[in-house]
């Protein structure tokens, strides 16, 4: 919003200003970044783009070893924040500015695979393939071909809890259950209410509870697909998608959404969505600062919690729904840019990342669970040595699961439902009505 | 001989012009042509662009979100421009009086304008935060400034005004100090009080400055993007802060409809040229006082 126009040059100023608006949608000319030589050159630089800072550190250690074994290849990593990762990736792939290797998630990889932007993970990987988590291979197989080398497997979802807060409230988190229709079977809500305190120390189930001055929240209900609502949908026997079609407005799913929204707006055991709709890390930070008792999340926050929390904490299973505990599982792969100018070196780096030797670094510092099965023990070992029992995540992944959303136009679909979900979670749009609207908008965007 | 020299001089002239000419061609003219071409195509950044004729135009003009964003943009401009101009003029009048501390305030007013709007957005986001935010802490309220549909647009407009006022002030200060002292002396001798002097002497003499400030202000308000995007992503509550620039961005880089986004950009382009021409006509009709 700045203007630098000279006095008197009005018409030009108007034109120029308007043009700036136009250039925002134009594309920048391609510039080949990070490639210093062709594939046969003596010094090839392969670049790897990812969004996780903890894994970036692990990669750097891993690539040091790779470079020692392959002195003519240098590997560089680029970090892009997750919030804008997929917006930027799309533009960069289109403009030819993307890295040789980049992470993609299951929800976003389809258009890249469909449009020939990725190299197929073919026979060059026959010796590594058998060592990969089968669910990850399935998730990234599209039209009979595999489109990425599995890197992380998120395990399932579990609940981090503040030990002192739960002990004080007398809550045992090991077997809580929720029920959208029968309050007598709902132990989870009661626990969350006991753990929510106002400034006078009253709990949320107390009639004199002051909802305007809450100092401690029981739980992190919010518009969080992976950590929260997907699991509630699964545990209620609902579905988010049928194939690529969105069905989240169906009865079972709507019940689950209603339950989550009520935790926020009716029972006040979670902070209002005005805090969380646009800030995915708000509740993690609140938990780490000691303002939230139970924080439902995945392995991707284990390192953050472990580094940040200055109190005793532990990990419990997610609350069981009418259909038991159904957790979302997700895997992340590293994919190869089809436009890479040094395919051989790029494939070599990918083979390394797909080997137990190369991916053991991911688990060694506890950053994430490697999707190469033989390297997974490094993760458990790290956390065991720290005195943290991380087994709940693995248990959740071994139990009943619901797979993450997919689609050829997922980004546009998510963009279509997001503003409507915002209103639902703020309590301004009735759940059922909003979900139907969001579902129609998402399906229209998906098939446009 | 002379013609040869003239030609050589012209050659040198073009040579000297070349860098800026290249800049204008590469960064202004070429992108306009690309956007016009894109507006006739369906393109999702990954698959090859497909020619669709005027379909994008039809879809955009039927798109309620786009029509809403036009309304929001006009409301935003109407909120920002009068306040920003009046506040700028007011503070310029105060600062040109040579009162003690003027230099200090001059710097303070301009600082927000120098700062990166996105960074300001992040700071203001914290100020407006419903839990732990500065504004609620000071007022002792529990207001959701940025997620309440009635408050979100005034809130982002306030941030915009706050960041632009210093810039506007600078121009009015320059305009005010360019008014010759003898004119003001003459007015005083004729018995004009400060209020009359302001309305009948200073304000008419400030017309060129006013024109410039209004034109640039309106253009930049129509294009407002960064701080609005930082404060209220996804178009704000119920789309109440979904100005045209954020709509274009969302359509292009989140929904990947480059064709439709280009149509919207063209609409903005035509609108800005039209608004500016109207302003120019209006100001040209009025008398300007040539003081030279």
XYZ file of C-alpha atoms in Angstrom:
740
model
C 0.000 0.000 0.000
C 2.667 2.484 -0.784
C 2.810 5.085 -3.461
C 5.896 6.499 -5.013
C 4.346 8.517 -7.808
C 5.728 11.818 -8.928
C 3.662 14.942 -8.917
C 2.082 15.772 -12.252
C 2.448 12.367 -13.812
C -1.108 11.482 -12.997
C -2.234 9.391 -15.904
C 1.038 7.508 -15.888
C 0.678 7.057 -12.173
C -2.764 5.553 -12.571
C -1.539 3.250 -15.289
C 1.523 2.230 -13.369
C -0.406 1.574 -10.200
C -2.978 -0.478 -11.976
C -0.249 -2.405 -13.699
C 1.241 -3.344 -10.370
C -2.042 -5.001 -9.632
C -1.831 -6.781 -12.928
C 1.685 -8.032 -12.462
C 0.609 -9.750 -9.279
C -1.161 -12.292 -11.406
C 1.430 -12.518 -14.146
C 4.169 -15.080 -13.914
C 7.791 -14.427 -13.344
C 10.274 -15.654 -15.900
C 11.947 -18.887 -15.018
C 15.309 -18.746 -13.400
C 17.163 -21.928 -12.770
C 18.113 -21.845 -9.147
C 20.728 -23.956 -7.474
C 21.997 -25.858 -10.457
C 25.581 -25.181 -11.170
C 26.235 -27.971 -13.625
C 24.556 -30.671 -15.649
C 24.049 -34.186 -14.383
C 27.425 -35.342 -15.625
C 29.254 -32.288 -14.301
C 31.835 -32.634 -11.593
C 29.931 -30.449 -9.107
C 26.201 -30.820 -9.133
C 24.036 -29.071 -6.584
C 20.738 -30.734 -5.733
C 18.238 -28.662 -3.770
C 15.593 -30.012 -1.412
C 12.572 -28.003 -0.252
C 10.635 -28.815 2.918
C 8.561 -27.087 5.599
C 9.735 -28.639 8.854
C 12.600 -26.921 10.608
C 13.349 -29.892 12.874
C 13.611 -32.267 9.927
C 15.703 -29.731 8.044
C 18.343 -30.063 10.756
C 18.172 -33.851 10.468
C 18.480 -33.622 6.676
C 21.553 -31.466 6.936
C 23.254 -34.104 9.070
C 22.122 -36.793 6.654
C 23.358 -34.926 3.583
C 26.753 -34.395 5.172
C 27.169 -38.142 5.151
C 25.753 -38.376 1.625
C 28.207 -35.773 0.366
C 31.095 -37.680 1.910
C 30.022 -40.711 -0.121
C 29.258 -38.689 -3.256
C 31.878 -35.966 -3.414
C 30.608 -34.582 -6.720
C 27.106 -33.844 -5.428
C 26.257 -31.031 -3.032
C 22.821 -31.021 -1.403
C 21.178 -27.847 -0.148
C 17.923 -27.561 1.772
C 15.369 -24.752 1.524
C 12.818 -24.108 4.251
C 9.401 -22.658 3.368
C 6.808 -22.103 6.104
C 3.903 -24.529 5.930
C 1.234 -21.812 5.938
C 2.235 -20.676 2.446
C 4.151 -23.770 1.315
C 1.663 -25.083 -1.207
C 0.686 -21.683 -2.601
C 4.318 -20.921 -3.275
C 5.253 -24.385 -4.510
C 2.613 -24.277 -7.214
C 3.855 -20.926 -8.495
C 7.469 -22.033 -8.377
C 6.843 -25.321 -10.168
C 4.934 -23.400 -12.826
C 7.656 -20.799 -13.226
C 10.485 -23.339 -13.218
C 11.828 -22.071 -9.889
C 11.070 -25.120 -7.795
C 13.770 -27.177 -6.157
C 14.950 -30.511 -7.583
C 13.298 -32.351 -4.727
C 10.377 -31.066 -2.679
C 8.092 -32.419 -0.008
C 4.436 -32.865 -0.826
C 1.565 -33.964 1.369
C -1.127 -36.421 0.379
C -3.741 -33.703 -0.036
C -1.726 -31.655 -2.489
C 0.294 -34.091 -4.602
C -2.439 -35.137 -7.058
C -2.378 -32.147 -9.448
C 1.401 -32.353 -9.687
C 1.229 -36.053 -10.526
C -1.610 -35.533 -13.008
C 0.124 -32.719 -14.852
C 3.504 -34.366 -15.273
C 5.301 -32.125 -12.798
C 6.851 -35.050 -10.899
C 9.249 -37.838 -11.828
C 7.811 -41.276 -11.297
C 9.406 -43.268 -8.508
C 10.118 -46.227 -10.750
C 12.457 -49.186 -11.043
C 15.475 -47.158 -9.865
C 14.032 -47.577 -6.386
C 13.371 -51.313 -6.438
C 15.953 -52.028 -3.764
C 14.603 -49.351 -1.374
C 10.875 -49.761 -1.967
C 10.356 -52.845 0.139
C 11.572 -50.959 3.193
C 8.890 -48.241 3.014
C 5.760 -48.023 5.148
C 3.117 -49.702 2.931
C 0.404 -47.165 3.858
C 2.636 -44.377 2.598
C 3.243 -46.146 -0.696
C -0.510 -46.669 -1.117
C -1.299 -43.082 -0.263
C 0.986 -41.691 -2.960
C 0.193 -44.186 -5.693
C -1.995 -42.532 -8.293
C -2.952 -44.001 -11.664
C -0.824 -47.037 -10.889
C 2.387 -45.107 -10.323
C 4.218 -43.985 -7.205
C 5.031 -40.259 -7.043
C 7.260 -39.775 -4.037
C 9.751 -41.365 -1.664
C 8.112 -41.774 1.770
C 9.874 -39.624 4.352
C 7.687 -39.114 7.389
C 4.856 -41.085 8.780
C 2.902 -39.082 11.265
C 1.804 -41.981 13.409
C -1.611 -41.354 14.825
C -3.029 -38.564 16.940
C -2.809 -38.550 20.742
C -3.328 -36.168 23.652
C -0.498 -34.346 25.415
C -1.532 -33.461 28.921
C -0.313 -31.332 31.779
C 0.191 -33.823 34.623
C -0.239 -31.395 37.499
C -3.490 -29.959 36.123
C -5.038 -33.373 35.605
C -3.906 -34.620 39.001
C -5.395 -31.554 40.678
C -8.727 -32.036 38.903
C -8.653 -35.782 39.534
C -8.863 -36.653 35.855
C -7.526 -39.933 34.510
C -6.899 -39.414 30.786
C -6.159 -43.024 29.894
C -9.680 -44.031 28.840
C -11.975 -41.069 28.224
C -14.867 -41.313 25.811
C -17.209 -38.852 24.143
C -20.694 -39.323 22.803
C -22.699 -36.866 20.706
C -26.117 -38.295 21.596
C -25.871 -39.869 25.034
C -24.408 -37.580 27.742
C -24.349 -40.449 30.250
C -21.640 -42.148 28.172
C -19.596 -38.966 27.878
C -16.674 -38.905 30.313
C -14.542 -36.672 28.140
C -16.698 -33.549 28.341
C -16.917 -33.839 32.122
C -13.136 -34.118 32.337
C -12.640 -31.113 30.051
C -15.081 -29.089 32.163
C -13.247 -29.989 35.365
C -10.033 -28.819 33.730
C -11.411 -25.434 32.657
C -11.075 -22.715 35.290
C -12.196 -19.118 35.499
C -10.402 -16.350 37.384
C -12.215 -17.307 40.612
C -11.111 -20.919 40.326
C -14.595 -22.148 39.367
C -14.761 -25.035 36.903
C -16.767 -24.938 33.671
C -19.488 -27.251 35.022
C -20.161 -24.888 37.930
C -23.348 -22.772 37.450
C -21.484 -19.649 38.604
C -18.651 -20.217 36.119
C -17.576 -16.928 34.477
C -17.010 -17.677 30.789
C -15.610 -14.220 30.127
C -12.622 -14.610 32.405
C -11.195 -18.051 31.747
C -7.636 -18.610 32.887
C -7.221 -22.290 32.065
C -8.804 -24.282 29.256
C -9.443 -27.996 29.359
C -8.908 -28.917 25.733
C -7.858 -27.629 22.304
C -11.025 -27.989 20.217
C -10.469 -25.915 17.074
C -10.628 -25.924 13.318
C -7.678 -28.292 13.011
C -8.206 -30.945 10.379
C -5.477 -33.387 11.308
C -5.415 -33.069 15.086
C -9.072 -32.478 15.885
C -12.102 -32.738 13.648
C -10.948 -35.519 11.353
C -10.528 -37.798 14.367
C -13.936 -36.879 15.772
C -15.506 -37.664 12.398
C -13.710 -41.002 12.250
C -14.531 -41.918 15.839
C -18.208 -41.201 15.163
C -18.254 -43.450 12.110
C -18.491 -40.548 9.697
C -16.492 -39.683 6.609
C -14.956 -36.563 5.154
C -14.596 -37.797 1.607
C -15.922 -40.562 -0.560
C -13.234 -40.925 -3.185
C -12.579 -37.323 -4.125
C -16.109 -36.215 -3.323
C -16.661 -34.357 -0.052
C -19.341 -35.846 2.186
C -18.620 -34.089 5.469
C -22.155 -32.727 5.769
C -23.526 -36.241 6.225
C -25.258 -36.972 9.539
C -22.438 -38.734 11.419
C -19.864 -36.165 10.364
C -22.148 -33.252 11.171
C -22.701 -34.741 14.640
C -18.951 -34.824 15.169
C -18.551 -31.212 14.035
C -21.419 -30.154 16.278
C -19.723 -31.824 19.244
C -16.412 -30.044 18.587
C -18.095 -26.666 18.036
C -20.096 -27.098 21.252
C -16.898 -27.725 23.199
C -15.860 -24.232 22.155
C -19.050 -22.182 22.117
C -21.433 -23.991 24.433
C -19.201 -25.511 27.114
C -16.273 -23.072 26.810
C -13.672 -25.759 27.496
C -11.608 -24.472 24.546
C -10.705 -20.895 23.564
C -12.949 -19.118 21.059
C -12.268 -19.700 17.385
C -11.417 -16.026 16.924
C -8.048 -17.008 18.393
C -7.509 -20.179 16.447
C -9.180 -19.983 13.021
C -6.211 -18.237 11.469
C -3.496 -19.284 13.891
C -2.812 -23.019 13.941
C -0.090 -22.720 16.577
C -2.070 -20.693 19.113
C -3.206 -23.677 21.166
C 0.165 -25.409 21.084
C 1.732 -22.255 22.480
C -1.038 -21.934 25.075
C -0.422 -25.526 26.148
C 3.325 -24.957 26.380
C 2.715 -21.808 28.430
C 0.530 -23.751 30.815
C -2.909 -22.377 29.900
C -4.381 -25.554 28.383
C -4.621 -28.903 30.176
C -5.111 -31.350 27.287
C -3.596 -30.730 23.880
C -4.544 -33.172 21.139
C -1.946 -33.329 18.383
C 0.534 -35.529 16.556
C 4.193 -36.511 16.552
C 4.894 -33.334 14.616
C 4.536 -31.409 17.872
C 6.414 -33.804 20.155
C 9.729 -32.031 19.733
C 8.098 -28.614 20.192
C 6.321 -29.688 23.358
C 9.385 -31.419 24.717
C 11.583 -28.378 24.088
C 9.059 -25.810 25.225
C 7.067 -27.196 28.151
C 8.546 -26.367 31.544
C 6.180 -28.680 33.431
C 5.592 -32.435 33.700
C 3.582 -33.785 30.819
C 2.659 -37.138 29.315
C 0.758 -38.573 26.391
C -2.662 -40.260 26.496
C -4.852 -41.753 23.754
C -7.496 -39.594 22.065
C -11.000 -39.832 23.562
C -12.966 -42.757 22.169
C -16.138 -42.037 20.198
C -19.131 -44.306 19.545
C -16.971 -46.180 17.019
C -13.917 -46.302 19.260
C -10.707 -44.412 18.613
C -10.263 -43.638 14.956
C -7.211 -41.577 14.203
C -6.098 -39.850 11.038
C -2.825 -41.088 9.614
C -0.730 -39.166 7.198
C 2.557 -39.604 5.430
C 4.852 -37.115 3.767
C 6.952 -37.876 0.711
C 9.847 -36.264 -1.074
C 9.019 -35.900 -4.768
C 11.313 -35.177 -7.697
C 10.761 -32.170 -9.939
C 10.217 -33.389 -13.514
C 11.971 -30.250 -14.762
C 15.198 -30.963 -12.898
C 18.262 -30.360 -15.036
C 20.223 -33.116 -13.312
C 18.011 -36.122 -13.025
C 20.711 -38.653 -12.112
C 22.001 -36.698 -9.150
C 18.446 -35.953 -8.027
C 17.486 -39.622 -8.110
C 20.647 -40.474 -6.209
C 19.705 -38.069 -3.411
C 16.183 -39.520 -3.358
C 17.539 -43.060 -3.148
C 19.580 -41.954 -0.168
C 16.524 -40.419 1.479
C 14.621 -43.649 0.870
C 17.281 -45.827 2.462
C 17.413 -46.764 6.124
C 20.894 -45.281 6.292
C 19.836 -41.900 4.933
C 16.580 -41.512 6.824
C 17.735 -42.674 10.236
C 18.744 -39.059 10.901
C 15.085 -38.012 10.846
C 14.384 -40.086 13.920
C 17.770 -39.756 15.586
C 17.031 -36.321 17.072
C 13.379 -37.118 17.596
C 12.217 -34.752 14.859
C 9.705 -37.099 13.225
C 8.979 -40.750 12.559
C 10.808 -41.917 9.423
C 8.656 -43.657 6.822
C 11.498 -46.088 6.163
C 10.599 -48.934 8.492
C 14.152 -49.969 9.336
C 14.974 -46.432 10.458
C 11.998 -46.059 12.788
C 13.687 -47.475 15.868
C 15.914 -44.375 15.944
C 12.843 -42.300 16.805
C 11.563 -44.506 19.626
C 15.090 -44.829 20.999
C 15.589 -41.093 21.104
C 12.395 -40.468 23.063
C 12.928 -43.441 25.346
C 16.325 -42.029 26.241
C 14.611 -38.749 27.092
C 12.133 -40.526 29.321
C 9.168 -39.863 27.038
C 6.756 -42.652 26.226
C 5.704 -41.908 22.655
C 3.981 -45.248 22.123
C 0.459 -43.733 21.987
C 1.122 -42.340 18.526
C 2.182 -45.731 17.193
C -0.790 -47.403 18.897
C -3.151 -44.903 17.298
C -1.681 -45.625 13.882
C -2.018 -49.372 14.412
C -5.657 -49.064 15.450
C -8.586 -47.974 13.297
C -7.627 -45.084 11.013
C -9.177 -42.634 8.589
C -7.001 -41.475 5.720
C -6.177 -37.854 5.014
C -8.084 -35.929 2.318
C -6.978 -36.119 -1.310
C -7.938 -34.563 -4.603
C -6.892 -33.156 -7.918
C -7.999 -29.698 -6.831
C -7.664 -29.943 -3.077
C -6.185 -26.475 -2.604
C -9.129 -24.782 -4.295
C -11.575 -26.955 -2.355
C -9.937 -26.125 0.984
C -9.999 -22.473 0.028
C -13.721 -22.774 -0.650
C -14.674 -24.385 2.649
C -12.309 -22.435 4.905
C -14.303 -19.175 5.234
C -17.506 -21.149 5.910
C -15.779 -23.366 8.489
C -14.499 -20.168 10.136
C -18.104 -19.068 10.666
C -19.181 -22.503 11.914
C -16.427 -22.608 14.508
C -17.153 -19.043 15.593
C -20.686 -20.238 16.252
C -22.273 -17.789 13.839
C -23.458 -20.302 11.267
C -25.447 -23.352 12.422
C -23.278 -26.447 11.964
C -25.496 -28.523 9.701
C -26.438 -25.628 7.441
C -22.851 -24.391 7.199
C -21.466 -27.839 6.458
C -23.894 -28.310 3.583
C -22.879 -24.954 2.136
C -19.181 -25.708 2.605
C -19.580 -29.166 1.090
C -21.298 -27.792 -2.015
C -18.644 -25.103 -2.408
C -15.807 -27.603 -1.929
C -17.235 -30.076 -4.422
C -17.773 -27.311 -6.963
C -14.181 -26.127 -6.533
C -12.845 -29.675 -6.771
C -14.506 -30.378 -10.099
C -14.154 -26.972 -11.748
C 25.966 17.821 -41.002
C 23.339 19.096 -38.696
C 20.993 16.215 -39.440
C 23.777 13.749 -38.808
C 24.465 15.355 -35.477
C 20.784 15.416 -34.650
C 20.545 11.755 -35.484
C 23.549 10.978 -33.325
C 22.049 12.937 -30.478
C 18.791 11.138 -30.909
C 20.702 7.860 -30.853
C 22.398 8.814 -27.607
C 19.029 9.881 -26.276
C 17.523 6.496 -26.993
C 20.575 4.799 -25.550
C 20.134 6.744 -22.331
C 16.444 5.939 -22.358
C 17.056 2.235 -22.933
C 17.337 1.135 -19.303
C 14.044 2.718 -18.245
C 12.427 1.745 -21.517
C 13.443 -1.833 -20.889
C 12.035 -1.616 -17.388
C 8.713 -0.264 -18.617
C 8.447 -2.851 -21.368
C 9.476 -5.802 -19.220
C 7.694 -4.902 -16.005
C 4.695 -2.839 -17.141
C 3.742 -3.413 -20.762
C 4.604 -7.095 -21.035
C 2.727 -8.099 -17.845
C -0.355 -6.187 -19.058
C -0.297 -8.144 -22.299
C 0.206 -11.405 -20.399
C -2.744 -10.636 -18.136
C -4.967 -9.777 -21.089
C -3.967 -13.058 -22.734
C -4.478 -14.984 -19.479
C -7.947 -13.505 -19.057
C -8.979 -15.413 -22.173
C -7.498 -18.686 -20.982
C -8.137 -21.293 -18.347
C -4.879 -21.978 -16.544
C -4.149 -23.660 -13.196
C -0.373 -23.045 -13.290
C 0.432 -26.726 -13.876
C -1.454 -27.901 -16.938
C -1.092 -26.039 -20.265
C -3.309 -22.956 -20.625
C -6.510 -23.554 -22.574
C -8.216 -20.846 -24.635
C -11.777 -20.288 -23.377
C -12.715 -16.991 -24.991
C -14.843 -14.779 -22.766
C -15.915 -17.520 -20.358
C -13.767 -16.109 -17.553
C -15.455 -12.739 -17.901
C -18.890 -14.328 -17.701
C -17.908 -16.382 -14.635
C -16.321 -13.421 -12.844
C -19.310 -11.134 -13.365
C -21.623 -13.868 -12.067
C -19.379 -14.516 -9.074
C -21.059 -13.098 -5.955
C -17.751 -13.150 -4.082
C -16.228 -10.878 -6.710
C -19.160 -8.481 -6.665
C -18.995 -8.426 -2.868
C -15.300 -7.643 -3.014
C -15.989 -4.656 -5.260
C -18.399 -3.295 -2.664
C -15.927 -3.965 0.131
C -13.187 -2.170 -1.784
C -15.328 0.909 -2.359
C -16.327 0.951 1.326
C -12.688 0.640 2.296
C -11.701 3.558 0.061
C -14.571 5.663 1.437
C -13.463 4.925 4.997
C -9.788 5.554 4.407
C -9.514 8.525 2.043
C -11.527 11.273 3.810
C -10.090 10.472 7.234
C -6.563 10.050 5.990
C -6.665 13.315 4.056
C -8.283 15.304 6.850
C -5.913 13.955 9.495
C -2.926 14.574 7.219
C -3.982 18.150 6.574
C -4.654 18.739 10.246
C -1.312 17.437 11.428
C 0.508 19.281 8.613
C -1.095 22.540 9.749
C 0.065 21.909 13.299
C 3.557 20.842 12.300
C 4.217 23.864 10.061
C 3.585 26.271 12.919
C 7.094 25.716 14.204
C 5.950 24.703 17.670
C 8.535 22.985 19.891
C 8.737 19.240 19.283
C 7.569 19.493 15.659
C 10.650 17.681 14.374
C 10.047 14.793 16.753
C 6.420 14.367 15.737
C 7.284 14.689 12.070
C 9.521 11.631 12.403
C 6.995 9.722 14.513
C 4.244 10.261 11.938
C 6.330 9.019 9.059
C 7.744 5.894 10.725
C 4.671 3.695 10.081
C 4.815 4.604 6.420
C 8.440 3.443 6.134
C 7.785 0.093 7.812
C 6.929 -3.032 5.834
C 3.110 -3.292 5.771
C 3.196 -7.045 6.296
C 5.272 -6.619 9.448
C 2.860 -3.919 10.640
C 0.051 -6.361 9.968
C 1.657 -8.905 12.256
C 2.113 -6.319 15.018
C -1.478 -5.097 14.697
C -2.721 -8.637 14.672
C -1.291 -8.993 18.130
C -2.761 -5.655 19.222
C -6.198 -6.794 18.028
C -5.877 -10.379 19.346
C -8.982 -11.404 21.304
C -6.991 -13.246 23.974
C -3.839 -11.555 25.248
C -4.141 -8.677 22.772
C -3.007 -5.184 23.704
C -6.196 -3.361 22.753
C -8.485 -5.567 24.816
C -6.052 -5.406 27.729
C -6.047 -1.593 27.652
C -9.811 -1.257 27.178
C -10.660 -4.113 29.509
C -12.911 -5.590 26.832
C -13.287 -9.018 25.280
C -13.883 -7.919 21.700
C -13.044 -9.991 18.622
C -11.902 -7.016 16.569
C -10.881 -8.915 13.476
C -13.490 -11.661 13.415
C -16.581 -9.562 14.036
C -18.123 -8.719 10.635
C -19.106 -5.252 11.845
C -15.662 -4.367 13.205
C -13.198 -6.060 10.862
C -13.326 -3.529 8.013
C -13.128 -0.448 10.257
C -10.220 -2.120 12.075
C -8.182 -2.787 8.937
C -9.086 0.664 7.616
C -7.814 2.213 10.851
C -4.485 0.435 10.452
C -4.279 1.611 6.877
C -5.020 5.232 7.828
C -2.532 5.064 10.659
C 0.218 3.882 8.353
C -0.516 6.433 5.596
C -1.177 9.609 7.555
C 2.513 10.474 7.899
C 2.992 10.270 4.165
C 0.019 12.521 3.476
C 1.224 14.932 6.170
C 4.594 15.292 4.474
C 2.982 16.399 1.234
C 0.670 18.876 2.875
C 3.603 20.278 4.823
C 5.495 20.814 1.591
C 2.415 22.417 0.047
C 1.846 24.706 3.026
C 5.415 25.904 3.208
C 5.342 26.671 -0.524
C 2.663 29.323 0.060
C 4.485 32.691 -0.111
C 4.496 34.636 3.135
C 3.345 37.825 1.424
C 0.033 36.253 0.451
C -0.608 35.315 4.057
C 0.519 38.786 5.143
C -1.843 40.376 2.677
C -4.685 38.249 3.979
C -3.916 39.291 7.531
C -3.775 42.976 6.611
C -7.165 42.572 4.944
C -8.484 41.403 8.297
C -8.713 37.690 7.655
C -8.668 35.539 10.799
C -6.846 32.185 10.981
C -10.003 30.238 10.135
C -10.789 32.362 7.099
C -7.160 32.270 5.983
C -7.222 28.508 6.111
C -10.448 28.058 4.154
C -10.149 30.919 1.700
C -6.421 31.208 1.137
C -4.473 28.149 2.148
C -6.875 25.440 1.027
C -7.344 26.808 -2.536
C -3.582 27.200 -2.840
C -3.142 23.602 -1.761
C -5.221 22.345 -4.687
C -2.316 20.731 -6.606
C -1.166 18.969 -3.444
C -4.710 17.893 -2.693
C -5.051 16.483 -6.189
C -1.861 14.512 -5.857
C -2.660 13.209 -2.391
C -6.152 12.146 -3.390
C -5.104 10.431 -6.599
C -2.265 8.461 -5.073
C -4.306 7.755 -1.957
C -7.274 6.423 -3.879
C -5.091 4.301 -6.124
C -3.191 2.782 -3.240
C -6.406 2.182 -1.262
C -7.961 0.388 -4.202
C -4.893 -1.811 -4.288
C -4.561 -2.283 -0.531
C -3.386 -5.802 0.109
C -0.563 -6.608 2.495
C -1.784 -5.353 5.850
C -5.339 -6.513 5.124
C -4.089 -9.952 4.157
C -1.916 -10.177 7.258
C -4.721 -9.070 9.574
C -7.617 -11.005 8.041
C -6.618 -13.862 5.753
C -9.310 -15.650 3.728
C -11.274 -12.456 3.213
C -12.072 -11.807 6.848
C -15.319 -12.651 8.639
C -18.059 -13.333 6.073
C -15.872 -11.752 3.425
C -16.182 -8.300 4.992
C -12.525 -7.442 4.367
C -12.220 -9.286 1.083
C -11.025 -6.325 -0.955
C -10.361 -6.739 -4.641
C -6.611 -7.303 -4.218
C -7.025 -10.134 -1.703
C -9.728 -11.639 -3.925
C -7.341 -11.567 -6.888
C -4.633 -13.163 -4.786
C -6.916 -15.908 -3.502
C -8.297 -16.659 -6.951
C -4.809 -16.809 -8.467
C -2.610 -18.372 -5.836
C -4.961 -20.324 -3.597
C -7.626 -21.502 -6.011
C -5.286 -21.408 -9.009
C -7.753 -19.860 -11.436
C -5.265 -17.618 -13.155
C -7.694 -16.745 -15.936
C -10.415 -15.474 -13.626
C -7.904 -13.663 -11.452
C -6.654 -11.883 -14.565
C -10.153 -10.753 -15.421
C -10.474 -9.267 -11.923
C -7.120 -7.523 -12.305
C -8.281 -6.034 -15.597
C -11.456 -4.766 -13.974
C -9.383 -3.079 -11.276
C -7.106 -1.613 -13.936
C -9.964 -0.093 -15.925
C -11.593 1.179 -12.747
C -8.435 2.931 -11.560
C -7.804 4.586 -14.898
C -11.424 5.785 -14.945
C -11.341 7.129 -11.385
C -8.112 8.969 -12.068
C -9.383 10.532 -15.284
C -12.530 11.736 -13.546
C -10.460 13.280 -10.789
C -8.226 14.975 -13.303
C -11.224 16.478 -15.110
C -12.666 17.719 -11.857
C -9.461 19.405 -10.738
C -8.662 20.830 -14.156
C -11.937 22.738 -14.240
C -11.101 24.517 -11.014
C -8.828 27.508 -10.935
C -5.269 26.877 -9.945
C -3.163 29.762 -8.779
C 0.102 29.933 -10.575
C 2.480 31.362 -8.044
C 5.594 31.328 -10.166
